[in-house]
């Protein structure tokens, strides 16, 4: 059975302007691989209603799961929840369950639950809340779209709670072989192995060493751990001399 | 006059599997902002012909420029050049100008120019080469798509050479104000200013301090430097007490 597929949407002008280096994509990619969910595509879009709605619709139709990060805070540029609702023609308003979470959190911390913070209780009809153990304001799942915060500590906590609830596939096994040769020397034998074992995926990731010479990490992935190890061994022997 | 728009495509399974943390998006985003080119969207796609061709076509039609990174090396999973050619129905083969660059490079370094390395001289008809001062194998520009390497040192060198050849716009001026309050306190006054000055873009980027309290960096951007400074001052005074 094929693994479930997924896409991610990173929402925020701060990533596209180069002000902030995204951390959530890298984190989620690793977690999905562990869970046996194949991340096939990531889109980074700006805080723009039309762009967000179009991307959500396209990705939701194409993949089993869509994970979003960013744009669910209290400020005027936090428009993700409303855009997700619009993408699915769902109603959205302050919802009692989310409001209760915020009330409890702010009562304990002695912070005023003002109109801006109330925005964080806006949840589309039919959505399930995603727990936020860091700062209370919840994410939510609407249809196959999982909406989470952009602040990395909150995003990671939400992923931690959400992933065990999703049905994953068989995690792929991967083995990495470092070869201290230029990719141009590796390409021939590697291509032949890739053709011989179409059930494995083989990728070559070149690097340049401090002394200027080149090498590559060859990553072999597949569901059959013994086969992955065997092919890694074959490749190692080719470049052993 | 509006600034030129751009999209980026990051090509490579190693990013989507979480094996490698992308560095090129963050680098390019900063350089484009300096050059006055508005990066509107980034897509990360896998080493899959259909996915790459579809993304190139969509982004090339929607934006003034498309920048790609990854997939132009000598191994079997390096399929970017062929996909770009396919996206524009262009012929592709080993081209004399690219071949001459490789021959010179490998003659000097004493490395064999084998069949795998020859793949790096495959350039679509009608494309202009992009200089690679690091490892010779060139990138190329076909129509409005700029195809560059995935290895960060090579990608950065290619961007360095390419960007001055593109017509940029007026760089936006940006000022950042750090406010040591929760975003929920900032949102009201900030939203009012954003409505009062629609020609400026204002973003709020929250952070959590080590002691657990929250703050946010508010970024105000616009073409009019004096106005950006004035509004920053207004905002600072609101939160000065």
Tab-separated table of C-alpha atoms in Angstrom:
chain	number	residue	atom	x	y	z
A	1	UNK	CA	0.000	0.000	0.000
A	2	UNK	CA	1.370	3.371	-0.943
A	3	UNK	CA	2.135	5.827	1.846
A	4	UNK	CA	-0.157	8.832	2.357
A	5	UNK	CA	0.994	11.974	0.543
A	6	UNK	CA	1.305	15.459	1.915
A	7	UNK	CA	2.057	19.061	1.038
A	8	UNK	CA	3.012	21.986	3.242
A	9	UNK	CA	2.156	25.672	2.981
A	10	UNK	CA	4.382	28.178	4.712
A	11	UNK	CA	2.468	31.453	4.987
A	12	UNK	CA	4.277	34.721	5.580
A	13	UNK	CA	5.896	37.728	3.941
A	14	UNK	CA	8.779	37.518	6.414
A	15	UNK	CA	10.041	34.341	4.727
A	16	UNK	CA	9.705	35.715	1.190
A	17	UNK	CA	11.464	38.976	2.064
A	18	UNK	CA	14.436	37.081	3.477
A	19	UNK	CA	13.900	38.620	6.908
A	20	UNK	CA	13.345	35.261	8.593
A	21	UNK	CA	14.833	31.903	7.733
A	22	UNK	CA	12.094	29.286	7.774
A	23	UNK	CA	12.580	26.481	10.281
A	24	UNK	CA	9.192	24.767	10.121
A	25	UNK	CA	9.616	23.159	6.699
A	26	UNK	CA	12.789	21.388	7.730
A	27	UNK	CA	11.222	20.250	11.006
A	28	UNK	CA	8.017	18.948	9.437
A	29	UNK	CA	9.867	17.211	6.581
A	30	UNK	CA	11.846	15.124	9.063
A	31	UNK	CA	8.815	14.284	11.201
A	32	UNK	CA	6.702	13.220	8.197
A	33	UNK	CA	9.472	10.965	6.916
A	34	UNK	CA	9.614	9.267	10.335
A	35	UNK	CA	5.832	8.850	10.274
A	36	UNK	CA	5.780	7.290	6.791
A	37	UNK	CA	3.950	10.224	5.170
A	38	UNK	CA	5.472	11.360	1.857
A	39	UNK	CA	5.961	15.126	1.678
A	40	UNK	CA	5.706	15.823	-2.048
A	41	UNK	CA	5.553	19.606	-2.293
A	42	UNK	CA	5.993	22.766	-0.247
A	43	UNK	CA	4.677	26.188	-1.183
A	44	UNK	CA	5.684	29.410	0.494
A	45	UNK	CA	3.054	32.087	-0.094
A	46	UNK	CA	2.661	35.671	1.063
A	47	UNK	CA	0.075	37.104	3.460
A	48	UNK	CA	-2.299	37.565	0.543
A	49	UNK	CA	-5.866	36.266	0.607
A	50	UNK	CA	-6.098	35.251	-3.045
A	51	UNK	CA	-2.727	33.497	-2.984
A	52	UNK	CA	-3.518	31.541	0.170
A	53	UNK	CA	-6.998	30.459	-0.954
A	54	UNK	CA	-5.752	29.322	-4.364
A	55	UNK	CA	-2.842	27.342	-2.897
A	56	UNK	CA	-4.999	25.642	-0.243
A	57	UNK	CA	-7.530	24.530	-2.840
A	58	UNK	CA	-4.865	23.199	-5.222
A	59	UNK	CA	-2.894	21.320	-2.565
A	60	UNK	CA	-5.929	19.983	-0.704
A	61	UNK	CA	-7.215	18.439	-3.933
A	62	UNK	CA	-3.842	16.949	-4.913
A	63	UNK	CA	-2.583	15.396	-1.662
A	64	UNK	CA	-3.912	13.384	1.291
A	65	UNK	CA	-2.810	15.980	3.851
A	66	UNK	CA	-1.915	19.674	3.807
A	67	UNK	CA	-0.011	21.222	6.717
A	68	UNK	CA	0.146	25.003	7.063
A	69	UNK	CA	2.348	27.180	9.251
A	70	UNK	CA	1.893	30.857	10.039
A	71	UNK	CA	-0.729	33.575	10.081
A	72	UNK	CA	-2.938	32.519	13.010
A	73	UNK	CA	-1.917	35.195	15.545
A	74	UNK	CA	-3.866	38.265	16.687
A	75	UNK	CA	-2.560	40.950	14.300
A	76	UNK	CA	-4.152	42.369	11.128
A	77	UNK	CA	-1.807	40.347	8.881
A	78	UNK	CA	-2.944	37.041	10.440
A	79	UNK	CA	-5.510	35.963	7.862
A	80	UNK	CA	-4.898	32.220	7.538
A	81	UNK	CA	-7.989	30.985	9.428
A	82	UNK	CA	-10.323	33.173	7.373
A	83	UNK	CA	-8.621	32.091	4.128
A	84	UNK	CA	-8.949	28.374	4.948
A	85	UNK	CA	-12.645	28.896	5.739
A	86	UNK	CA	-13.080	30.742	2.425
A	87	UNK	CA	-11.260	27.988	0.510
A	88	UNK	CA	-13.844	25.459	1.707
A	89	UNK	CA	-16.857	27.831	1.790
A	90	UNK	CA	-17.104	27.293	5.551
A	91	UNK	CA	-18.520	29.812	8.038
A	92	UNK	CA	-16.035	31.242	10.533
A	93	UNK	CA	-16.544	33.080	13.815
A	94	UNK	CA	-15.312	33.066	17.414
A	95	UNK	CA	-16.039	29.541	18.615
A	96	UNK	CA	-16.928	28.620	22.201
A	97	UNK	CA	-14.440	25.770	22.579
A	98	UNK	CA	-11.513	27.891	21.395
A	99	UNK	CA	-12.713	30.859	23.441
A	100	UNK	CA	-12.780	28.691	26.588
A	101	UNK	CA	-9.128	27.714	26.031
A	102	UNK	CA	-8.085	31.356	25.662
A	103	UNK	CA	-10.124	32.499	28.685
A	104	UNK	CA	-8.513	29.906	30.917
A	105	UNK	CA	-5.015	30.705	29.646
A	106	UNK	CA	-5.329	34.468	30.031
A	107	UNK	CA	-7.054	34.216	33.412
A	108	UNK	CA	-4.079	32.257	34.744
A	109	UNK	CA	-1.496	34.581	33.209
A	110	UNK	CA	-3.374	37.764	34.153
A	111	UNK	CA	-3.335	39.096	30.579
A	112	UNK	CA	-6.352	40.882	29.140
A	113	UNK	CA	-8.355	38.904	26.566
A	114	UNK	CA	-8.907	41.903	24.290
A	115	UNK	CA	-10.492	42.151	20.832
A	116	UNK	CA	-7.218	41.339	19.059
A	117	UNK	CA	-6.634	38.173	21.087
A	118	UNK	CA	-10.266	37.151	20.520
A	119	UNK	CA	-9.390	36.822	16.814
A	120	UNK	CA	-7.388	33.729	17.765
A	121	UNK	CA	-10.647	32.015	18.749
A	122	UNK	CA	-11.982	32.387	15.199
A	123	UNK	CA	-12.317	28.778	13.986
A	124	UNK	CA	-14.210	27.546	10.910
A	125	UNK	CA	-17.387	25.519	11.438
A	126	UNK	CA	-16.670	21.794	11.284
A	127	UNK	CA	-12.983	22.113	12.175
A	128	UNK	CA	-11.320	20.082	14.939
A	129	UNK	CA	-9.003	21.979	17.271
A	130	UNK	CA	-5.271	21.233	17.406
A	131	UNK	CA	-3.849	21.554	20.908
A	132	UNK	CA	-1.354	24.348	21.654
A	133	UNK	CA	0.409	23.444	24.917
A	134	UNK	CA	2.731	26.473	24.597
A	135	UNK	CA	0.467	29.507	24.326
A	136	UNK	CA	-3.107	28.121	24.284
A	137	UNK	CA	-4.395	29.646	21.003
A	138	UNK	CA	-5.315	26.485	19.085
A	139	UNK	CA	-4.674	25.371	15.532
A	140	UNK	CA	-7.337	23.408	13.701
A	141	UNK	CA	-7.969	20.702	11.118
A	142	UNK	CA	-10.579	21.426	8.442
A	143	UNK	CA	-11.122	18.554	5.995
A	144	UNK	CA	-7.555	17.452	5.119
A	145	UNK	CA	-5.868	20.758	6.021
A	146	UNK	CA	-4.008	21.094	9.332
A	147	UNK	CA	-3.541	24.738	10.316
A	148	UNK	CA	-0.718	25.505	12.735
A	149	UNK	CA	1.235	28.435	14.143
A	150	UNK	CA	4.360	29.958	12.599
A	151	UNK	CA	6.381	30.449	15.798
A	152	UNK	CA	8.660	27.384	15.683
A	153	UNK	CA	8.232	26.314	19.314
A	154	UNK	CA	4.432	26.386	18.930
A	155	UNK	CA	4.503	24.762	15.478
A	156	UNK	CA	6.629	21.909	16.780
A	157	UNK	CA	4.386	21.328	19.788
A	158	UNK	CA	1.314	21.224	17.543
A	159	UNK	CA	2.970	18.748	15.144
A	160	UNK	CA	3.926	16.592	18.116
A	161	UNK	CA	0.296	16.354	19.183
A	162	UNK	CA	-1.202	16.024	15.714
A	163	UNK	CA	0.965	13.433	13.949
A	164	UNK	CA	0.123	10.409	16.122
A	165	UNK	CA	-3.545	10.951	15.174
A	166	UNK	CA	-2.836	10.586	11.458
A	167	UNK	CA	-2.509	7.221	9.770
A	168	UNK	CA	1.016	6.925	8.450
A	169	UNK	CA	2.557	4.375	6.153
A	170	UNK	CA	5.568	2.127	6.406
A	171	UNK	CA	8.522	4.371	7.155
A	172	UNK	CA	11.139	4.131	4.426
A	173	UNK	CA	14.519	2.887	5.494
A	174	UNK	CA	17.410	4.988	4.321
A	175	UNK	CA	21.140	4.388	4.274
A	176	UNK	CA	23.757	6.974	3.398
A	177	UNK	CA	27.134	6.201	1.843
A	178	UNK	CA	29.751	8.925	1.725
A	179	UNK	CA	31.957	8.686	-1.343
A	180	UNK	CA	34.991	10.947	-1.621
A	181	UNK	CA	34.839	11.270	-5.407
A	182	UNK	CA	33.327	13.828	-7.703
A	183	UNK	CA	29.716	13.157	-8.661
A	184	UNK	CA	30.861	12.727	-12.243
A	185	UNK	CA	32.731	9.565	-11.205
A	186	UNK	CA	29.829	8.307	-9.108
A	187	UNK	CA	27.116	8.910	-11.692
A	188	UNK	CA	27.788	5.933	-13.991
A	189	UNK	CA	27.764	3.090	-11.432
A	190	UNK	CA	24.994	4.769	-9.429
A	191	UNK	CA	22.770	5.174	-12.476
A	192	UNK	CA	23.249	1.492	-13.337
A	193	UNK	CA	22.222	0.445	-9.807
A	194	UNK	CA	19.217	2.779	-9.920
A	195	UNK	CA	18.083	1.058	-13.103
A	196	UNK	CA	18.695	-2.410	-11.667
A	197	UNK	CA	16.690	-1.669	-8.492
A	198	UNK	CA	13.706	0.475	-9.514
A	199	UNK	CA	11.991	-0.220	-6.166
A	200	UNK	CA	14.692	1.801	-4.383
A	201	UNK	CA	15.205	5.531	-4.656
A	202	UNK	CA	18.797	6.705	-4.919
A	203	UNK	CA	19.871	10.304	-4.580
A	204	UNK	CA	23.309	11.864	-4.785
A	205	UNK	CA	24.008	14.993	-2.740
A	206	UNK	CA	27.345	16.572	-3.565
A	207	UNK	CA	29.502	18.602	-1.209
A	208	UNK	CA	32.777	20.444	-1.465
A	209	UNK	CA	35.375	19.783	1.201
A	210	UNK	CA	37.419	22.513	2.853
A	211	UNK	CA	40.464	21.457	0.805
A	212	UNK	CA	38.490	22.067	-2.407
A	213	UNK	CA	37.923	18.440	-3.422
A	214	UNK	CA	34.423	17.119	-4.056
A	215	UNK	CA	32.476	14.231	-2.609
A	216	UNK	CA	28.878	13.129	-2.388
A	217	UNK	CA	26.516	11.497	0.058
A	218	UNK	CA	24.549	8.848	-1.760
A	219	UNK	CA	21.230	8.113	-0.063
A	220	UNK	CA	19.462	4.835	-0.820
A	221	UNK	CA	15.845	4.590	0.341
A	222	UNK	CA	13.256	1.856	0.233
A	223	UNK	CA	10.804	-0.222	2.230
A	224	UNK	CA	13.033	-3.354	2.241
A	225	UNK	CA	15.789	-2.740	4.809
A	226	UNK	CA	17.872	-5.781	3.813
A	227	UNK	CA	17.852	-4.781	0.151
A	228	UNK	CA	18.805	-1.204	0.999
A	229	UNK	CA	21.801	-2.432	3.001
A	230	UNK	CA	22.816	-4.892	0.282
A	231	UNK	CA	22.823	-2.237	-2.441
A	232	UNK	CA	24.739	0.171	-0.217
A	233	UNK	CA	27.338	-2.583	0.223
A	234	UNK	CA	27.528	-3.140	-3.562
A	235	UNK	CA	28.066	0.557	-4.120
A	236	UNK	CA	30.700	0.739	-1.398
A	237	UNK	CA	32.641	-2.109	-3.023
A	238	UNK	CA	32.634	-0.381	-6.398
A	239	UNK	CA	34.333	2.648	-4.888
A	240	UNK	CA	36.510	0.771	-2.389
A	241	UNK	CA	39.693	0.666	-4.411
B	1	UNK	CA	6.081	51.593	-11.427
B	2	UNK	CA	5.575	48.301	-9.694
B	3	UNK	CA	8.625	46.173	-8.983
B	4	UNK	CA	9.235	43.020	-11.040
B	5	UNK	CA	7.797	39.866	-9.481
B	6	UNK	CA	9.518	36.526	-8.997
B	7	UNK	CA	9.032	32.964	-7.877
B	8	UNK	CA	11.565	30.340	-6.874
B	9	UNK	CA	11.560	26.575	-7.391
B	10	UNK	CA	13.708	24.437	-5.117
B	11	UNK	CA	14.118	21.039	-6.768
B	12	UNK	CA	15.160	18.015	-4.755
B	13	UNK	CA	13.936	15.051	-2.743
B	14	UNK	CA	16.624	15.724	-0.129
B	15	UNK	CA	14.758	18.851	1.020
B	16	UNK	CA	11.346	17.149	1.109
B	17	UNK	CA	12.657	14.161	3.065
B	18	UNK	CA	14.149	16.441	5.714
B	19	UNK	CA	17.637	15.159	5.020
B	20	UNK	CA	18.964	18.571	4.012
B	21	UNK	CA	17.922	21.967	5.297
B	22	UNK	CA	17.490	24.310	2.354
B	23	UNK	CA	19.766	27.346	2.375
B	24	UNK	CA	19.159	28.722	-1.123
B	25	UNK	CA	15.652	30.068	-0.534
B	26	UNK	CA	16.785	32.203	2.377
B	27	UNK	CA	19.793	33.451	0.414
B	28	UNK	CA	17.851	34.331	-2.725
B	29	UNK	CA	15.020	35.979	-0.769
B	30	UNK	CA	17.453	38.431	0.789
B	31	UNK	CA	19.238	39.175	-2.493
B	32	UNK	CA	15.988	39.777	-4.394
B	33	UNK	CA	14.734	42.167	-1.717
B	34	UNK	CA	17.989	44.153	-2.025
B	35	UNK	CA	17.572	44.206	-5.810
B	36	UNK	CA	13.974	45.456	-5.686
B	37	UNK	CA	12.482	42.248	-7.101
B	38	UNK	CA	9.423	40.985	-5.199
B	39	UNK	CA	9.630	37.280	-4.384
B	40	UNK	CA	5.970	36.253	-4.242
B	41	UNK	CA	6.072	32.467	-4.054
B	42	UNK	CA	8.429	29.536	-3.530
B	43	UNK	CA	7.697	25.940	-4.456
B	44	UNK	CA	9.746	22.975	-3.337
B	45	UNK	CA	9.180	20.039	-5.681
B	46	UNK	CA	10.631	16.543	-5.868
B	47	UNK	CA	12.920	15.081	-8.540
B	48	UNK	CA	9.871	14.177	-10.597
B	49	UNK	CA	9.501	15.144	-14.238
B	50	UNK	CA	5.765	15.832	-14.209
B	51	UNK	CA	5.959	17.871	-11.017
B	52	UNK	CA	8.848	20.011	-12.269
B	53	UNK	CA	7.349	20.664	-15.711
B	54	UNK	CA	3.960	21.629	-14.258
B	55	UNK	CA	5.485	23.967	-11.677
B	56	UNK	CA	7.782	25.687	-14.212
B	57	UNK	CA	4.887	26.343	-16.563
B	58	UNK	CA	2.620	27.706	-13.823
B	59	UNK	CA	5.249	29.964	-12.265
B	60	UNK	CA	6.721	31.168	-15.556
B	61	UNK	CA	3.267	32.320	-16.672
B	62	UNK	CA	2.449	34.017	-13.363
B	63	UNK	CA	5.643	35.958	-12.547
B	64	UNK	CA	8.274	38.079	-14.304
B	65	UNK	CA	11.131	35.813	-13.213
B	66	UNK	CA	11.503	32.224	-12.012
B	67	UNK	CA	14.688	31.103	-10.244
B	68	UNK	CA	15.386	27.399	-9.807
B	69	UNK	CA	17.939	25.616	-7.637
B	70	UNK	CA	19.012	21.987	-7.854
B	71	UNK	CA	19.088	19.058	-10.227
B	72	UNK	CA	21.724	20.133	-12.775
B	73	UNK	CA	24.564	17.807	-11.774
B	74	UNK	CA	25.812	14.641	-13.521
B	75	UNK	CA	23.767	11.917	-11.770
B	76	UNK	CA	20.618	10.111	-12.920
B	77	UNK	CA	18.402	12.164	-10.585
B	78	UNK	CA	19.577	15.448	-12.153
B	79	UNK	CA	16.713	16.078	-14.562
B	80	UNK	CA	16.095	19.807	-14.242
B	81	UNK	CA	17.589	20.900	-17.589
B	82	UNK	CA	15.555	18.351	-19.538
B	83	UNK	CA	12.387	19.313	-17.653
B	84	UNK	CA	12.839	23.031	-18.358
B	85	UNK	CA	13.359	22.240	-22.039
B	86	UNK	CA	10.202	20.099	-22.027
B	87	UNK	CA	8.206	22.837	-20.285
B	88	UNK	CA	8.957	25.217	-23.168
B	89	UNK	CA	9.001	22.601	-25.977
B	90	UNK	CA	12.670	23.413	-26.606
B	91	UNK	CA	15.239	20.985	-28.017
B	92	UNK	CA	18.049	19.997	-25.665
B	93	UNK	CA	21.437	18.393	-26.294
B	94	UNK	CA	25.106	18.814	-25.416
B	95	UNK	CA	25.908	22.350	-26.541
B	96	UNK	CA	29.312	23.480	-27.817
B	97	UNK	CA	29.646	26.565	-25.627
B	98	UNK	CA	28.896	24.626	-22.440
B	99	UNK	CA	31.104	21.743	-23.564
B	100	UNK	CA	34.029	24.124	-24.098
B	101	UNK	CA	33.684	25.393	-20.511
B	102	UNK	CA	33.733	21.849	-19.123
B	103	UNK	CA	36.664	20.781	-21.331
B	104	UNK	CA	38.770	23.688	-20.158
B	105	UNK	CA	37.889	23.096	-16.503
B	106	UNK	CA	38.583	19.362	-16.539
B	107	UNK	CA	41.759	19.734	-18.589
B	108	UNK	CA	43.159	22.059	-15.915
B	109	UNK	CA	42.069	19.851	-13.021
B	110	UNK	CA	43.114	16.607	-14.685
B	111	UNK	CA	39.712	14.988	-14.189
B	112	UNK	CA	38.184	12.809	-16.910
B	113	UNK	CA	35.285	14.396	-18.832
B	114	UNK	CA	33.230	11.196	-18.894
B	115	UNK	CA	29.688	10.516	-20.125
B	116	UNK	CA	28.138	11.486	-16.799
B	117	UNK	CA	29.935	14.838	-16.678
B	118	UNK	CA	28.965	15.480	-20.316
B	119	UNK	CA	25.333	15.581	-19.143
B	120	UNK	CA	26.169	18.908	-17.510
B	121	UNK	CA	26.717	20.398	-20.981
B	122	UNK	CA	23.114	19.623	-21.957
B	123	UNK	CA	21.564	23.074	-22.472
B	124	UNK	CA	18.246	23.864	-24.188
B	125	UNK	CA	18.310	25.633	-27.555
B	126	UNK	CA	17.900	29.362	-27.159
B	127	UNK	CA	19.099	29.468	-23.554
B	128	UNK	CA	21.795	31.861	-22.320
B	129	UNK	CA	24.476	30.392	-20.066
B	130	UNK	CA	24.864	31.491	-16.443
B	131	UNK	CA	28.481	31.592	-15.332
B	132	UNK	CA	29.694	29.110	-12.696
B	133	UNK	CA	32.996	30.424	-11.306
B	134	UNK	CA	33.160	27.631	-8.729
B	135	UNK	CA	32.960	24.380	-10.678
B	136	UNK	CA	32.489	25.415	-14.349
B	137	UNK	CA	29.259	23.514	-15.193
B	138	UNK	CA	26.992	26.411	-16.194
B	139	UNK	CA	23.427	27.290	-15.344
B	140	UNK	CA	21.197	28.848	-17.958
B	141	UNK	CA	18.344	31.250	-18.599
B	142	UNK	CA	15.538	30.068	-20.883
B	143	UNK	CA	12.806	32.653	-21.429
B	144	UNK	CA	12.136	34.017	-17.922
B	145	UNK	CA	13.475	30.962	-16.050
B	146	UNK	CA	16.935	31.072	-14.471
B	147	UNK	CA	18.295	27.590	-13.784
B	148	UNK	CA	20.999	27.281	-11.135
B	149	UNK	CA	22.824	24.681	-9.075
B	150	UNK	CA	21.693	23.331	-5.713
B	151	UNK	CA	25.072	23.287	-3.953
B	152	UNK	CA	24.865	26.524	-1.928
B	153	UNK	CA	28.350	27.844	-2.791
B	154	UNK	CA	27.654	27.403	-6.509
B	155	UNK	CA	24.088	28.730	-6.270
B	156	UNK	CA	25.296	31.862	-4.515
B	157	UNK	CA	28.040	32.487	-7.071
B	158	UNK	CA	25.543	32.121	-9.926
B	159	UNK	CA	23.078	34.527	-8.272
B	160	UNK	CA	25.913	37.007	-7.769
B	161	UNK	CA	26.639	37.004	-11.488
B	162	UNK	CA	23.041	36.904	-12.689
B	163	UNK	CA	21.242	39.523	-10.590
B	164	UNK	CA	23.057	42.630	-11.882
B	165	UNK	CA	21.854	41.671	-15.379
B	166	UNK	CA	18.196	41.797	-14.364
B	167	UNK	CA	16.240	45.037	-14.148
B	168	UNK	CA	15.201	45.525	-10.546
B	169	UNK	CA	12.813	48.017	-9.023
B	170	UNK	CA	13.059	50.542	-6.237
B	171	UNK	CA	14.193	48.671	-3.160
B	172	UNK	CA	11.676	48.968	-0.336
B	173	UNK	CA	12.895	50.619	2.829
B	174	UNK	CA	12.164	48.672	5.973
B	175	UNK	CA	12.380	49.619	9.645
B	176	UNK	CA	11.973	47.197	12.530
B	177	UNK	CA	10.645	48.124	15.959
B	178	UNK	CA	11.009	45.638	18.782
B	179	UNK	CA	8.137	45.794	21.240
B	180	UNK	CA	8.334	43.798	24.456
B	181	UNK	CA	4.608	43.120	24.681
B	182	UNK	CA	2.449	40.247	23.570
B	183	UNK	CA	1.122	40.510	20.036
B	184	UNK	CA	-2.371	40.718	21.490
B	185	UNK	CA	-1.481	44.104	22.986
B	186	UNK	CA	0.231	45.303	19.812
B	187	UNK	CA	-2.494	44.218	17.392
B	188	UNK	CA	-5.020	47.020	18.045
B	189	UNK	CA	-2.762	50.076	17.574
B	190	UNK	CA	-0.836	48.354	14.758
B	191	UNK	CA	-4.009	47.476	12.874
B	192	UNK	CA	-5.181	51.096	13.150
B	193	UNK	CA	-1.878	52.375	11.717
B	194	UNK	CA	-1.998	49.778	8.912
B	195	UNK	CA	-5.427	51.109	7.954
B	196	UNK	CA	-4.286	54.739	8.161
B	197	UNK	CA	-1.231	54.114	5.920
B	198	UNK	CA	-2.294	51.612	3.229
B	199	UNK	CA	0.823	52.477	1.164
B	200	UNK	CA	2.991	50.837	3.837
B	201	UNK	CA	3.121	47.153	4.663
B	202	UNK	CA	3.292	46.283	8.353
B	203	UNK	CA	4.074	42.847	9.670
B	204	UNK	CA	4.318	41.584	13.226
B	205	UNK	CA	6.709	38.709	13.975
B	206	UNK	CA	6.315	37.371	17.496
B	207	UNK	CA	9.013	35.748	19.578
B	208	UNK	CA	9.215	34.192	23.011
B	209	UNK	CA	12.010	35.291	25.297
B	210	UNK	CA	14.070	32.913	27.383
B	211	UNK	CA	12.196	34.030	30.508
B	212	UNK	CA	8.911	32.988	28.891
B	213	UNK	CA	7.510	36.454	28.139
B	214	UNK	CA	6.472	37.403	24.622
B	215	UNK	CA	7.467	40.219	22.315
B	216	UNK	CA	7.284	41.010	18.621
B	217	UNK	CA	9.346	42.639	15.930
B	218	UNK	CA	7.121	44.938	13.921
B	219	UNK	CA	8.442	45.518	10.419
B	220	UNK	CA	7.228	48.554	8.483
B	221	UNK	CA	8.061	48.579	4.772
B	222	UNK	CA	7.468	51.043	1.983
B	223	UNK	CA	9.044	53.081	-0.787
B	224	UNK	CA	8.951	56.368	1.161
B	225	UNK	CA	11.769	56.233	3.713
B	226	UNK	CA	10.671	59.348	5.614
B	227	UNK	CA	7.142	58.037	6.022
B	228	UNK	CA	8.391	54.631	7.178
B	229	UNK	CA	10.516	56.327	9.859
B	230	UNK	CA	7.657	58.600	10.930
B	231	UNK	CA	5.221	55.723	11.402
B	232	UNK	CA	7.812	53.714	13.295
B	233	UNK	CA	8.197	56.702	15.613
B	234	UNK	CA	4.419	56.922	16.095
B	235	UNK	CA	4.264	53.261	16.985
B	236	UNK	CA	7.220	53.545	19.369
B	237	UNK	CA	5.503	56.413	21.205
B	238	UNK	CA	2.311	54.402	21.640
B	239	UNK	CA	4.250	51.684	23.423
B	240	UNK	CA	6.723	53.946	25.218
B	241	UNK	CA	4.922	54.210	28.550
